[in-house]
Short mmCIF file of C-alpha atoms in Angstrom, two decimals:
data_model
loop_
_atom_site.label_atom_id
_atom_site.label_comp_id
_atom_site.label_asym_id
_atom_site.label_seq_id
_atom_site.Cartn_x
_atom_site.Cartn_y
_atom_site.Cartn_z
CA MET B 12 23.76 1.87 -43.93
CA THR B 13 22.47 0.41 -47.19
CA PRO B 14 19.03 1.19 -48.69
CA ALA B 15 18.01 -2.43 -48.05
CA THR B 16 18.91 -2.11 -44.39
CA GLU B 17 17.01 1.15 -44.08
CA THR B 18 13.94 -0.43 -45.67
CA SER B 19 14.17 -3.47 -43.38
CA GLU B 20 14.51 -1.34 -40.25
CA ALA B 21 11.63 0.93 -41.24
CA ALA B 22 9.39 -2.09 -41.80
CA GLY B 23 10.37 -3.62 -38.48
CA ALA B 24 9.88 -0.38 -36.59
CA SER B 25 6.43 0.17 -38.07
CA ASP B 26 5.19 -3.37 -37.34
CA ALA B 27 3.73 -2.20 -34.02
CA ALA B 28 0.92 -4.76 -34.00
CA SER B 29 3.12 -7.83 -33.70
CA PRO B 30 5.84 -7.67 -31.04
CA SER B 31 7.45 -11.02 -30.28
CA ALA B 32 7.13 -12.45 -26.78
CA ALA B 33 10.70 -11.37 -25.98
CA GLU B 34 10.11 -7.85 -27.30
CA LEU B 35 6.94 -7.54 -25.24
CA THR B 36 8.76 -8.68 -22.10
CA ALA B 37 11.57 -6.20 -22.68
CA VAL B 38 9.14 -3.30 -23.15
CA LEU B 39 7.07 -4.18 -20.08
CA LEU B 40 10.21 -4.39 -17.96
CA ALA B 41 11.61 -1.13 -19.34
CA ARG B 42 8.48 0.75 -18.32
CA ASP B 43 9.00 -0.13 -14.66
CA LEU B 44 12.62 1.08 -14.41
CA ALA B 45 13.38 4.52 -13.01
CA ASP B 46 15.95 7.20 -13.75
CA GLY B 47 19.13 6.94 -11.69
CA GLU B 48 18.62 3.31 -10.69
CA LYS B 49 21.46 0.76 -10.75
CA ALA B 50 21.44 -2.85 -11.95
CA ILE B 51 23.73 -5.76 -12.78
CA ILE B 52 23.19 -7.87 -15.91
CA GLY B 53 24.39 -11.43 -16.52
CA THR B 54 26.30 -12.89 -19.46
CA ASN B 55 23.67 -13.90 -22.04
CA SER B 56 20.80 -11.62 -21.09
CA ASP B 57 19.22 -10.19 -24.23
CA VAL B 58 15.86 -9.36 -22.64
CA GLN B 59 17.47 -7.77 -19.58
CA LEU B 60 19.89 -5.74 -21.67
CA ALA B 61 17.16 -4.58 -24.03
CA ALA B 62 14.93 -3.52 -21.13
CA CYS B 63 17.66 -1.42 -19.52
CA ASN B 64 18.79 0.21 -22.75
CA LEU B 65 15.22 0.96 -23.83
CA ALA B 66 14.49 2.54 -20.44
CA ARG B 67 17.60 4.71 -20.89
CA LEU B 68 16.18 5.97 -24.19
CA MET B 69 12.76 6.64 -22.68
CA GLN B 70 12.19 7.75 -19.10
CA ALA B 71 15.49 6.77 -17.41
CA PRO B 72 18.52 8.33 -19.17
CA ALA B 73 20.62 8.09 -16.00
CA LEU B 74 19.86 4.42 -15.36
CA TRP B 75 23.19 2.68 -14.62
CA TRP B 76 23.84 -0.96 -15.48
CA VAL B 77 27.02 -3.00 -15.27
CA SER B 78 28.03 -6.32 -16.83
CA GLY B 79 28.32 -8.92 -14.08
CA PRO B 80 31.02 -10.97 -15.80
CA GLY B 81 32.75 -8.16 -17.69
CA GLY B 82 32.56 -5.10 -15.43
CA MET B 83 31.69 -2.74 -18.31
CA VAL B 84 29.34 0.10 -17.34
CA ASN B 85 26.67 1.34 -19.78
CA PRO B 86 28.29 0.39 -23.09
CA THR B 87 26.31 2.08 -25.86
CA ARG B 88 25.38 -0.19 -28.76
CA ASP B 89 22.47 -0.42 -31.18
CA HIS B 90 22.36 -4.23 -31.11
CA LEU B 91 22.46 -6.98 -28.50
CA ILE B 92 25.59 -8.99 -27.71
CA SER B 93 26.76 -10.83 -24.60
CA THR B 94 27.51 -8.41 -21.79
CA ALA B 95 30.83 -10.24 -21.38
CA ASP B 96 31.91 -9.53 -24.98
CA TYR B 97 35.11 -7.49 -25.24
CA GLU B 98 33.46 -5.28 -27.87
CA ASN B 99 31.57 -3.58 -25.02
CA ILE B 100 34.79 -2.06 -23.71
CA GLU B 101 35.12 0.54 -26.46
CA SER B 102 31.89 2.40 -25.64
CA ALA B 103 31.68 1.70 -21.90
CA GLN B 104 31.61 4.61 -19.45
CA ALA B 105 33.82 2.63 -17.05
CA TRP B 106 35.39 -0.81 -16.67
CA MET B 107 35.89 -2.59 -13.37
CA ASP B 108 37.72 -5.75 -12.33
CA LEU B 109 35.78 -8.74 -11.01
CA PRO B 110 36.83 -8.22 -7.34
CA PHE B 111 35.18 -4.79 -7.41
CA MET B 112 32.06 -6.31 -8.91
CA ILE B 113 31.82 -8.83 -6.07
CA ASP B 114 32.24 -6.07 -3.49
CA PHE B 115 29.18 -4.26 -4.84
CA ILE B 116 26.87 -6.89 -3.38
CA ASP B 117 26.97 -6.26 0.37
CA TRP B 118 24.70 -7.23 3.23
CA LYS B 119 24.63 -3.71 4.69
CA ILE B 120 24.44 -1.52 1.58
CA HIS B 121 21.96 -2.58 -1.09
CA PHE B 122 23.87 -1.17 -4.03
CA PHE B 123 21.68 -2.61 -6.78
CA ASP B 124 18.14 -1.34 -7.09
CA PHE B 125 16.91 -4.25 -9.16
CA ALA B 126 17.80 -7.48 -10.94
CA ILE B 127 16.04 -9.15 -13.89
CA LEU B 128 16.18 -12.94 -13.99
CA SER B 129 14.78 -15.87 -15.95
CA ALA B 130 13.88 -19.12 -14.21
CA LEU B 131 13.13 -22.81 -14.70
CA GLN B 132 10.49 -22.72 -11.96
CA ILE B 133 8.63 -19.97 -10.10
CA ASP B 134 6.38 -20.62 -7.14
CA ARG B 135 3.39 -18.85 -5.61
CA PHE B 136 5.58 -16.60 -3.45
CA GLY B 137 8.03 -15.68 -6.20
CA ASN B 138 10.87 -17.99 -5.16
CA ILE B 139 12.83 -19.11 -8.23
CA ASN B 140 14.77 -22.18 -9.32
CA THR B 141 17.54 -22.10 -11.93
CA VAL B 142 19.36 -25.25 -10.77
CA ALA B 143 17.42 -28.47 -11.37
CA VAL B 144 13.90 -29.80 -11.91
CA GLY B 145 13.11 -32.95 -9.96
CA ASP B 146 15.34 -34.63 -7.39
CA VAL B 147 18.54 -32.57 -7.31
CA ARG B 148 20.55 -35.81 -7.00
CA LYS B 149 19.07 -37.13 -10.26
CA PRO B 150 17.22 -34.25 -11.91
CA ARG B 151 14.98 -34.47 -14.95
CA LEU B 152 16.42 -31.17 -16.13
CA ARG B 153 19.55 -29.23 -15.18
CA GLY B 154 19.70 -25.44 -15.32
CA PRO B 155 22.62 -23.01 -15.44
CA GLY B 156 23.03 -22.98 -11.65
CA THR B 157 22.94 -20.17 -9.14
CA VAL B 158 25.97 -17.97 -9.99
CA GLY B 159 24.99 -14.65 -8.33
CA ILE B 160 21.24 -15.28 -8.31
CA SER B 161 20.98 -16.04 -4.59
CA ALA B 162 22.74 -12.81 -3.66
CA LEU B 163 20.80 -10.67 -6.11
CA CYS B 164 17.40 -12.04 -5.08
CA GLY B 165 18.34 -11.67 -1.45
CA LEU B 166 20.04 -8.28 -1.56
CA ALA B 167 18.75 -6.23 -4.51
CA LYS B 168 15.96 -3.86 -3.52
CA ARG B 169 13.63 -5.73 -5.88
CA PHE B 170 13.81 -8.23 -8.70
CA TYR B 171 11.82 -9.19 -11.78
CA THR B 172 11.41 -12.70 -13.18
CA PHE B 173 10.35 -13.82 -16.63
CA ALA B 174 9.58 -17.24 -18.09
CA GLY B 175 9.47 -18.41 -21.70
CA ARG B 176 6.56 -20.78 -20.95
CA HIS B 177 3.53 -20.60 -18.74
CA ASP B 178 2.45 -24.06 -17.64
CA ARG B 179 2.21 -26.15 -14.48
CA GLY B 180 5.80 -27.30 -14.90
CA VAL B 181 7.09 -23.72 -14.62
CA PHE B 182 4.55 -22.13 -12.26
CA VAL B 183 4.65 -24.61 -9.39
CA PRO B 184 3.35 -24.64 -5.79
CA ARG B 185 6.93 -24.91 -4.50
CA VAL B 186 10.20 -24.82 -6.42
CA ASP B 187 12.22 -28.05 -6.43
CA PHE B 188 15.41 -26.15 -5.56
CA LEU B 189 15.23 -22.72 -3.97
CA CYS B 190 18.19 -20.70 -5.23
CA GLY B 191 16.55 -17.29 -5.57
CA PRO B 192 14.68 -16.24 -2.41
CA GLY B 193 11.42 -14.46 -3.12
CA HIS B 194 8.79 -13.94 -0.45
CA MET B 195 9.77 -17.33 0.98
CA ASP B 196 6.64 -18.71 2.72
CA GLY B 197 4.60 -15.54 2.29
CA GLY B 198 3.64 -12.80 4.70
CA ASP B 199 6.65 -11.47 6.62
CA SER B 200 8.61 -14.73 6.37
CA ARG B 201 11.30 -13.18 4.14
CA GLU B 202 12.28 -10.64 6.80
CA ALA B 203 11.81 -13.21 9.58
CA MET B 204 14.47 -15.35 7.89
CA GLY B 205 16.96 -12.47 8.02
CA LEU B 206 16.63 -11.14 4.48
CA PRO B 207 16.17 -7.42 3.85
CA PRO B 208 12.83 -6.08 2.57
CA GLY B 209 12.35 -6.33 -1.15
CA GLY B 210 11.99 -9.52 -3.13
CA PRO B 211 10.10 -10.09 -6.38
CA LYS B 212 8.00 -7.25 -7.77
CA LEU B 213 6.73 -8.56 -11.11
CA VAL B 214 6.69 -11.85 -13.01
CA MET B 215 6.29 -11.89 -16.80
CA SER B 216 5.08 -14.84 -18.85
CA PRO B 217 3.64 -15.41 -22.34
CA LEU B 218 0.18 -15.13 -20.77
CA GLY B 219 0.43 -12.04 -18.61
CA VAL B 220 2.02 -9.94 -15.90
CA PHE B 221 1.82 -10.90 -12.23
CA ASP B 222 2.55 -9.09 -8.98
CA PHE B 223 2.18 -10.03 -5.31
CA HIS B 224 -0.49 -9.30 -2.73
CA PRO B 225 0.94 -6.74 -0.28
CA ALA B 226 -0.01 -8.72 2.84
CA SER B 227 0.02 -12.42 1.93
CA LYS B 228 2.75 -11.98 -0.74
CA GLN B 229 0.94 -14.55 -2.89
CA MET B 230 1.18 -14.12 -6.65
CA ARG B 231 -1.76 -12.39 -8.30
CA ILE B 232 -2.73 -11.36 -11.79
CA ALA B 233 -1.78 -7.79 -12.67
CA SER B 234 -2.81 -8.03 -16.34
CA LEU B 235 -3.46 -10.62 -19.02
CA HIS B 236 -2.11 -10.36 -22.55
CA PRO B 237 -4.64 -9.77 -25.34
CA GLY B 238 -6.76 -12.86 -26.01
CA VAL B 239 -5.80 -14.65 -22.77
CA THR B 240 -8.68 -15.58 -20.44
CA LEU B 241 -8.73 -15.89 -16.67
CA GLU B 242 -9.63 -19.57 -16.98
CA GLN B 243 -6.75 -20.19 -19.37
CA VAL B 244 -4.10 -18.72 -17.09
CA ARG B 245 -5.47 -20.46 -14.01
CA ASP B 246 -5.55 -23.82 -15.81
CA ALA B 247 -1.90 -23.32 -16.79
CA THR B 248 -0.75 -22.50 -13.24
CA GLY B 249 0.12 -25.07 -10.57
CA PHE B 250 -1.30 -22.98 -7.71
CA ASP B 251 -4.23 -20.65 -7.10
CA LEU B 252 -3.58 -17.23 -8.62
CA LEU B 253 -5.20 -14.28 -6.89
CA ALA B 254 -7.24 -11.87 -9.01
CA ASP B 255 -8.85 -8.59 -8.00
CA GLY B 256 -11.99 -8.69 -10.10
CA THR B 257 -11.59 -8.88 -13.87
CA PRO B 258 -7.87 -8.47 -14.75
CA PRO B 259 -7.06 -5.64 -17.17
CA VAL B 260 -5.53 -6.31 -20.58
CA THR B 261 -1.78 -5.74 -20.80
CA LYS B 262 -0.91 -2.43 -22.45
CA MET B 263 0.97 -3.44 -25.57
CA PRO B 264 4.10 -1.67 -26.85
CA THR B 265 3.53 1.71 -28.46
CA PRO B 266 4.87 2.49 -31.94
CA LEU B 267 7.56 4.67 -30.34
CA GLU B 268 8.66 1.92 -27.94
CA LEU B 269 8.96 -0.59 -30.77
CA GLN B 270 10.73 1.89 -33.03
CA LEU B 271 13.36 2.63 -30.38
CA LEU B 272 13.71 -1.04 -29.50
CA ARG B 273 14.16 -2.18 -33.10
CA THR B 274 16.34 0.65 -34.42
CA ARG B 275 18.43 1.77 -31.44
CA VAL B 276 18.55 -1.20 -29.06
CA ASP B 277 18.10 -4.40 -31.10
CA ARG B 278 18.85 -3.39 -34.69
CA HIS B 279 19.76 -6.97 -35.66
CA GLY B 280 16.42 -8.29 -34.42
CA SER B 281 17.67 -10.76 -31.81
CA LEU B 282 14.46 -10.48 -29.79
CA ARG B 283 12.31 -11.06 -32.85
CA THR B 284 13.52 -14.65 -33.12
CA THR B 285 14.19 -15.47 -29.46
CA ALA B 286 11.60 -16.73 -26.98
CA ALA B 287 11.39 -14.69 -23.79
#
């Protein structure tokens, strides 16, 4: 490591007052992950990868994640690359073929504890859309498709969703194409439709963190980021957000969390220049 690199890393690690949106999302997700849990991560998933690796350095050293496309288990790196990159093989604890990966997702045994997903649209019950905005036959915007999202949302014990924008085009009353089942129509409708208990736990956006009412399963405000008002977030949402009194302010990353993130997880600073 050169002196210039050391100086750059020290400056980045000490800049605790200004995490990027992607860094903040990764830290908030990492805090909610537990030791010994298992997850699958998609191909280009910087935020997801950072969250899992940061959790492994903090409270969850035995957290176990596997590359969905590559089958590499817990490769240890100090920077973020695609989970499908062959460079992950060298430091991986194990490496599995794709047929074994597919077998992990099973209707009877919920192997994965959680999934972390981004979305084009999210609705009031946490259903997500990654396929198309508008009429699916002639959409205004095409997404990456479903891949394993339907299975993970349906079968993982819980899932998290994050969005790079918070406006009425993203947070909609009903998704245009339901590819990731959340709490469906609210209440007990998810289980009534044959899906196992679980579904979305938290939603992250540039404005705050959101969870779901335990009975109605409608999205509610868990916390708002510093400087964001209740009126602002409600104006930017296409449905009525629940709120229990005055929402608390999101607890921002600690100096230790940012130091670990910037020096041992994302040394090249990918999350500093990437929107969540």
